[in-house]
Amino acid sequence: PRAELPPLGRVLRERAYLAIPVAGLIYFLMSGRSAIFAGFWATVLTIPVSYLRRETRITPRKIVDALEWGALTALPVVTACAVVGIILGIVAQTGVGVKMASAILALAQGNMFLTLVFAMLASLLLGTGLPTTPTYIITAALTAPALVKFGLPPLAAHFFVFYYGILADITPPTAIAPYALSAIARSDPNRTCWAACLVALSGFIVPFVFAYEPAMLDPLMAWPGTTAYRVASV
């Protein structure tokens, strides 16, 4: 309830400094540092920042508890990435990734819309039943190269396949999310699945938007032919 929420101004006065590590993370990434470097030093930055106020100070005991919690939280991701690593190793050794990219381009015959449709279908299939991190790794390895070869900026290509890989959670044949919710709501699984697809219908269009106009994803991607540049010119 709104009555139980603390005033925004007070929260900002008392806790705004806790955003400094997040700002540091963004700064390191934007300055071209690796994700590991940025994540490590942003984590280290939390320790001195915590000492700005007494109630948030990180004691040695809290550091040990944080490391324990971090390790336990990371285990599912580490396991998933290890399994995906095996898959990617097979892909690299067999050349399946190159073959899939070539197949998508060959089927589309130079048509951008068909290339995007085939990449969408492949990503929906590859993302079936997978957690978020493995979904991105697999779609980035198998589907994104086709879009990059076609001429899409890498950022737009990777977002495109990742977007549809995640949407696989609500699309047949598995539709894990709607089926789980139908069990909770005691509703018909098929009707719940199609209802979820209808609710998310606009989401199936969004990747095509920034595939045709990458500036919609990042205004600096195609400078000077970007949305920001055109608006400024007008």
Short mmCIF file of N, CA, C and O in Angstrom, two decimals, residues 59-128:
data_model
loop_
_atom_site.label_atom_id
_atom_site.label_comp_id
_atom_site.label_asym_id
_atom_site.label_seq_id
_atom_site.Cartn_x
_atom_site.Cartn_y
_atom_site.Cartn_z
N THR A 59 30.82 -5.64 7.39
CA THR A 59 31.81 -6.21 8.30
C THR A 59 32.42 -7.46 7.66
O THR A 59 31.89 -7.99 6.68
N PRO A 60 33.55 -7.94 8.20
CA PRO A 60 34.13 -9.19 7.67
C PRO A 60 33.14 -10.34 7.65
O PRO A 60 33.12 -11.14 6.71
N ARG A 61 32.30 -10.43 8.68
CA ARG A 61 31.29 -11.49 8.71
C ARG A 61 30.30 -11.35 7.56
O ARG A 61 29.90 -12.33 6.92
N LYS A 62 29.89 -10.11 7.29
CA LYS A 62 28.97 -9.87 6.19
C LYS A 62 29.61 -10.20 4.84
O LYS A 62 28.93 -10.67 3.92
N ILE A 63 30.91 -9.95 4.72
CA ILE A 63 31.61 -10.29 3.47
C ILE A 63 31.59 -11.80 3.25
O ILE A 63 31.33 -12.28 2.14
N VAL A 64 31.86 -12.56 4.32
CA VAL A 64 31.83 -14.03 4.21
C VAL A 64 30.43 -14.50 3.83
O VAL A 64 30.25 -15.37 2.96
N ASP A 65 29.40 -13.93 4.47
CA ASP A 65 28.01 -14.31 4.16
C ASP A 65 27.67 -13.96 2.71
O ASP A 65 26.98 -14.72 2.02
N ALA A 66 28.16 -12.81 2.24
CA ALA A 66 27.89 -12.39 0.87
C ALA A 66 28.56 -13.33 -0.13
O ALA A 66 27.97 -13.70 -1.16
N LEU A 67 29.79 -13.74 0.17
CA LEU A 67 30.50 -14.67 -0.71
C LEU A 67 29.78 -16.02 -0.75
O LEU A 67 29.65 -16.64 -1.81
N GLU A 68 29.30 -16.46 0.42
CA GLU A 68 28.56 -17.73 0.47
C GLU A 68 27.27 -17.64 -0.34
O GLU A 68 26.96 -18.52 -1.14
N TRP A 69 26.53 -16.56 -0.14
CA TRP A 69 25.28 -16.38 -0.87
C TRP A 69 25.53 -16.27 -2.37
O TRP A 69 24.80 -16.83 -3.17
N GLY A 70 26.60 -15.55 -2.74
CA GLY A 70 26.93 -15.40 -4.16
C GLY A 70 27.28 -16.72 -4.81
O GLY A 70 26.87 -17.00 -5.93
N ALA A 71 28.04 -17.55 -4.07
CA ALA A 71 28.40 -18.86 -4.62
C ALA A 71 27.18 -19.74 -4.82
O ALA A 71 27.02 -20.39 -5.86
N LEU A 72 26.30 -19.76 -3.83
CA LEU A 72 25.09 -20.58 -3.94
C LEU A 72 24.18 -20.08 -5.06
O LEU A 72 23.56 -20.87 -5.78
N THR A 73 24.09 -18.77 -5.20
CA THR A 73 23.25 -18.19 -6.25
C THR A 73 23.82 -18.46 -7.63
O THR A 73 23.09 -18.65 -8.61
N ALA A 74 25.15 -18.50 -7.73
CA ALA A 74 25.79 -18.68 -9.04
C ALA A 74 25.78 -20.13 -9.51
O ALA A 74 25.97 -20.38 -10.71
N LEU A 75 25.56 -21.07 -8.61
CA LEU A 75 25.64 -22.48 -8.99
C LEU A 75 24.72 -22.85 -10.16
O LEU A 75 25.16 -23.52 -11.11
N PRO A 76 23.43 -22.45 -10.14
CA PRO A 76 22.58 -22.81 -11.29
C PRO A 76 23.09 -22.23 -12.60
O PRO A 76 23.04 -22.90 -13.64
N VAL A 77 23.59 -20.98 -12.56
CA VAL A 77 24.09 -20.35 -13.78
C VAL A 77 25.36 -21.04 -14.25
O VAL A 77 25.55 -21.29 -15.45
N VAL A 78 26.25 -21.37 -13.31
CA VAL A 78 27.50 -22.06 -13.65
C VAL A 78 27.20 -23.41 -14.29
O VAL A 78 27.80 -23.80 -15.30
N THR A 79 26.25 -24.14 -13.70
CA THR A 79 25.88 -25.45 -14.25
C THR A 79 25.33 -25.32 -15.66
O THR A 79 25.71 -26.07 -16.56
N ALA A 80 24.42 -24.35 -15.83
CA ALA A 80 23.83 -24.14 -17.16
C ALA A 80 24.89 -23.76 -18.18
O ALA A 80 24.91 -24.27 -19.31
N CYS A 81 25.81 -22.86 -17.79
CA CYS A 81 26.86 -22.44 -18.72
C CYS A 81 27.81 -23.59 -19.05
O CYS A 81 28.32 -23.67 -20.17
N ALA A 82 28.06 -24.46 -18.07
CA ALA A 82 28.93 -25.61 -18.33
C ALA A 82 28.30 -26.54 -19.37
O ALA A 82 28.98 -27.01 -20.29
N VAL A 83 27.01 -26.78 -19.23
CA VAL A 83 26.32 -27.64 -20.20
C VAL A 83 26.29 -26.98 -21.57
O VAL A 83 26.52 -27.62 -22.60
N VAL A 84 26.01 -25.67 -21.58
CA VAL A 84 26.00 -24.94 -22.85
C VAL A 84 27.39 -24.95 -23.48
O VAL A 84 27.54 -25.00 -24.71
N GLY A 85 28.43 -24.92 -22.65
CA GLY A 85 29.78 -24.99 -23.17
C GLY A 85 30.04 -26.26 -23.96
O GLY A 85 30.73 -26.26 -24.99
N ILE A 86 29.47 -27.36 -23.47
CA ILE A 86 29.58 -28.62 -24.20
C ILE A 86 28.89 -28.52 -25.56
O ILE A 86 29.43 -28.94 -26.59
N ILE A 87 27.70 -27.90 -25.54
CA ILE A 87 26.95 -27.74 -26.79
C ILE A 87 27.74 -26.87 -27.77
O ILE A 87 27.86 -27.18 -28.97
N LEU A 88 28.29 -25.76 -27.26
CA LEU A 88 29.05 -24.87 -28.13
C LEU A 88 30.31 -25.54 -28.66
O LEU A 88 30.74 -25.29 -29.79
N GLY A 89 30.92 -26.40 -27.84
CA GLY A 89 32.08 -27.15 -28.31
C GLY A 89 31.72 -28.06 -29.47
O GLY A 89 32.46 -28.16 -30.46
N ILE A 90 30.57 -28.72 -29.35
CA ILE A 90 30.09 -29.58 -30.45
C ILE A 90 29.80 -28.75 -31.69
O ILE A 90 30.13 -29.14 -32.82
N VAL A 91 29.18 -27.58 -31.47
CA VAL A 91 28.87 -26.69 -32.59
C VAL A 91 30.14 -26.26 -33.30
O VAL A 91 30.23 -26.25 -34.54
N ALA A 92 31.17 -25.93 -32.52
CA ALA A 92 32.43 -25.47 -33.11
C ALA A 92 33.13 -26.59 -33.88
O ALA A 92 33.69 -26.37 -34.96
N GLN A 93 33.09 -27.80 -33.32
CA GLN A 93 33.79 -28.92 -33.95
C GLN A 93 33.08 -29.42 -35.20
O GLN A 93 33.72 -29.86 -36.16
N THR A 94 31.76 -29.37 -35.19
CA THR A 94 30.98 -29.90 -36.33
C THR A 94 30.67 -28.84 -37.38
O THR A 94 30.28 -29.17 -38.50
N GLY A 95 30.81 -27.55 -37.01
CA GLY A 95 30.49 -26.48 -37.95
C GLY A 95 29.01 -26.26 -38.14
O GLY A 95 28.58 -25.67 -39.14
N VAL A 96 28.21 -26.71 -37.15
CA VAL A 96 26.75 -26.55 -37.26
C VAL A 96 26.37 -25.08 -37.33
O VAL A 96 25.45 -24.70 -38.06
N GLY A 97 27.07 -24.23 -36.54
CA GLY A 97 26.73 -22.81 -36.54
C GLY A 97 26.88 -22.18 -37.90
O GLY A 97 26.00 -21.45 -38.37
N VAL A 98 27.98 -22.48 -38.58
CA VAL A 98 28.21 -21.94 -39.93
C VAL A 98 27.17 -22.48 -40.89
O VAL A 98 26.63 -21.76 -41.74
N LYS A 99 26.86 -23.78 -40.76
CA LYS A 99 25.88 -24.40 -41.65
C LYS A 99 24.49 -23.81 -41.45
O LYS A 99 23.76 -23.58 -42.41
N MET A 100 24.13 -23.55 -40.18
CA MET A 100 22.81 -22.97 -39.92
C MET A 100 22.72 -21.56 -40.49
O MET A 100 21.71 -21.19 -41.11
N ALA A 101 23.77 -20.77 -40.29
CA ALA A 101 23.77 -19.41 -40.83
C ALA A 101 23.67 -19.45 -42.35
O ALA A 101 22.90 -18.69 -42.97
N SER A 102 24.42 -20.36 -42.98
CA SER A 102 24.38 -20.48 -44.44
C SER A 102 23.02 -20.94 -44.91
O SER A 102 22.51 -20.48 -45.94
N ALA A 103 22.39 -21.85 -44.14
CA ALA A 103 21.06 -22.36 -44.52
C ALA A 103 20.01 -21.26 -44.46
O ALA A 103 19.16 -21.14 -45.35
N ILE A 104 20.07 -20.43 -43.40
CA ILE A 104 19.11 -19.34 -43.26
C ILE A 104 19.25 -18.36 -44.41
O ILE A 104 18.26 -17.94 -45.03
N LEU A 105 20.48 -18.01 -44.75
CA LEU A 105 20.72 -17.07 -45.84
C LEU A 105 20.34 -17.66 -47.19
O LEU A 105 19.80 -16.96 -48.07
N ALA A 106 20.58 -18.96 -47.35
CA ALA A 106 20.23 -19.61 -48.62
C ALA A 106 18.72 -19.69 -48.81
O ALA A 106 18.21 -19.45 -49.91
N LEU A 107 18.01 -20.01 -47.73
CA LEU A 107 16.55 -20.08 -47.82
C LEU A 107 15.93 -18.72 -48.08
O LEU A 107 14.95 -18.60 -48.82
N ALA A 108 16.50 -17.68 -47.47
CA ALA A 108 15.95 -16.33 -47.65
C ALA A 108 16.28 -15.74 -49.00
O ALA A 108 15.57 -14.84 -49.47
N GLN A 109 17.35 -16.20 -49.65
CA GLN A 109 17.75 -15.73 -50.99
C GLN A 109 17.88 -14.21 -51.06
O GLN A 109 17.39 -13.57 -51.98
N GLY A 110 18.51 -13.65 -50.04
CA GLY A 110 18.79 -12.22 -50.06
C GLY A 110 17.65 -11.33 -49.62
O GLY A 110 17.78 -10.11 -49.63
N ASN A 111 16.52 -11.92 -49.24
CA ASN A 111 15.36 -11.14 -48.78
C ASN A 111 15.50 -10.90 -47.28
O ASN A 111 15.55 -11.86 -46.50
N MET A 112 15.53 -9.66 -46.87
CA MET A 112 15.75 -9.34 -45.46
C MET A 112 14.61 -9.84 -44.59
O MET A 112 14.82 -10.40 -43.51
N PHE A 113 13.38 -9.66 -45.05
CA PHE A 113 12.23 -10.07 -44.24
C PHE A 113 12.25 -11.58 -44.01
O PHE A 113 12.04 -12.04 -42.88
N LEU A 114 12.52 -12.36 -45.05
CA LEU A 114 12.57 -13.81 -44.88
C LEU A 114 13.74 -14.22 -44.00
O LEU A 114 13.62 -15.17 -43.20
N THR A 115 14.87 -13.53 -44.12
CA THR A 115 16.01 -13.82 -43.25
C THR A 115 15.63 -13.63 -41.79
O THR A 115 15.94 -14.47 -40.94
N LEU A 116 14.92 -12.55 -41.50
CA LEU A 116 14.50 -12.28 -40.14
C LEU A 116 13.48 -13.31 -39.67
O LEU A 116 13.51 -13.76 -38.52
N VAL A 117 12.56 -13.71 -40.55
CA VAL A 117 11.55 -14.71 -40.17
C VAL A 117 12.21 -16.04 -39.85
O VAL A 117 11.89 -16.68 -38.83
N PHE A 118 13.14 -16.48 -40.68
CA PHE A 118 13.81 -17.75 -40.43
C PHE A 118 14.66 -17.68 -39.16
O PHE A 118 14.73 -18.65 -38.39
N ALA A 119 15.31 -16.54 -38.92
CA ALA A 119 16.08 -16.36 -37.69
C ALA A 119 15.16 -16.37 -36.47
O ALA A 119 15.51 -16.92 -35.42
N MET A 120 13.97 -15.79 -36.62
CA MET A 120 13.00 -15.79 -35.53
C MET A 120 12.57 -17.22 -35.20
O MET A 120 12.55 -17.63 -34.04
N LEU A 121 12.22 -18.00 -36.23
CA LEU A 121 11.76 -19.37 -36.01
C LEU A 121 12.88 -20.22 -35.39
O LEU A 121 12.62 -21.02 -34.48
N ALA A 122 14.10 -20.02 -35.86
CA ALA A 122 15.23 -20.77 -35.30
C ALA A 122 15.45 -20.41 -33.83
O ALA A 122 15.70 -21.28 -33.00
N SER A 123 15.34 -19.13 -33.51
CA SER A 123 15.55 -18.70 -32.13
C SER A 123 14.44 -19.20 -31.21
O SER A 123 14.70 -19.60 -30.07
N LEU A 124 13.21 -19.20 -31.70
CA LEU A 124 12.10 -19.74 -30.91
C LEU A 124 12.31 -21.23 -30.62
O LEU A 124 12.00 -21.72 -29.53
N LEU A 125 12.84 -21.93 -31.60
CA LEU A 125 13.10 -23.36 -31.42
C LEU A 125 14.27 -23.60 -30.47
O LEU A 125 14.20 -24.44 -29.56
N LEU A 126 15.35 -22.84 -30.65
CA LEU A 126 16.55 -23.04 -29.82
C LEU A 126 16.32 -22.62 -28.38
O LEU A 126 16.97 -23.14 -27.47
N GLY A 127 15.43 -21.66 -28.16
CA GLY A 127 15.18 -21.18 -26.81
C GLY A 127 14.19 -22.01 -26.03
O GLY A 127 13.90 -21.72 -24.86
N THR A 128 13.70 -23.09 -26.63
CA THR A 128 12.67 -23.92 -26.00
C THR A 128 13.19 -24.57 -24.73
O THR A 128 14.15 -25.34 -24.75
#
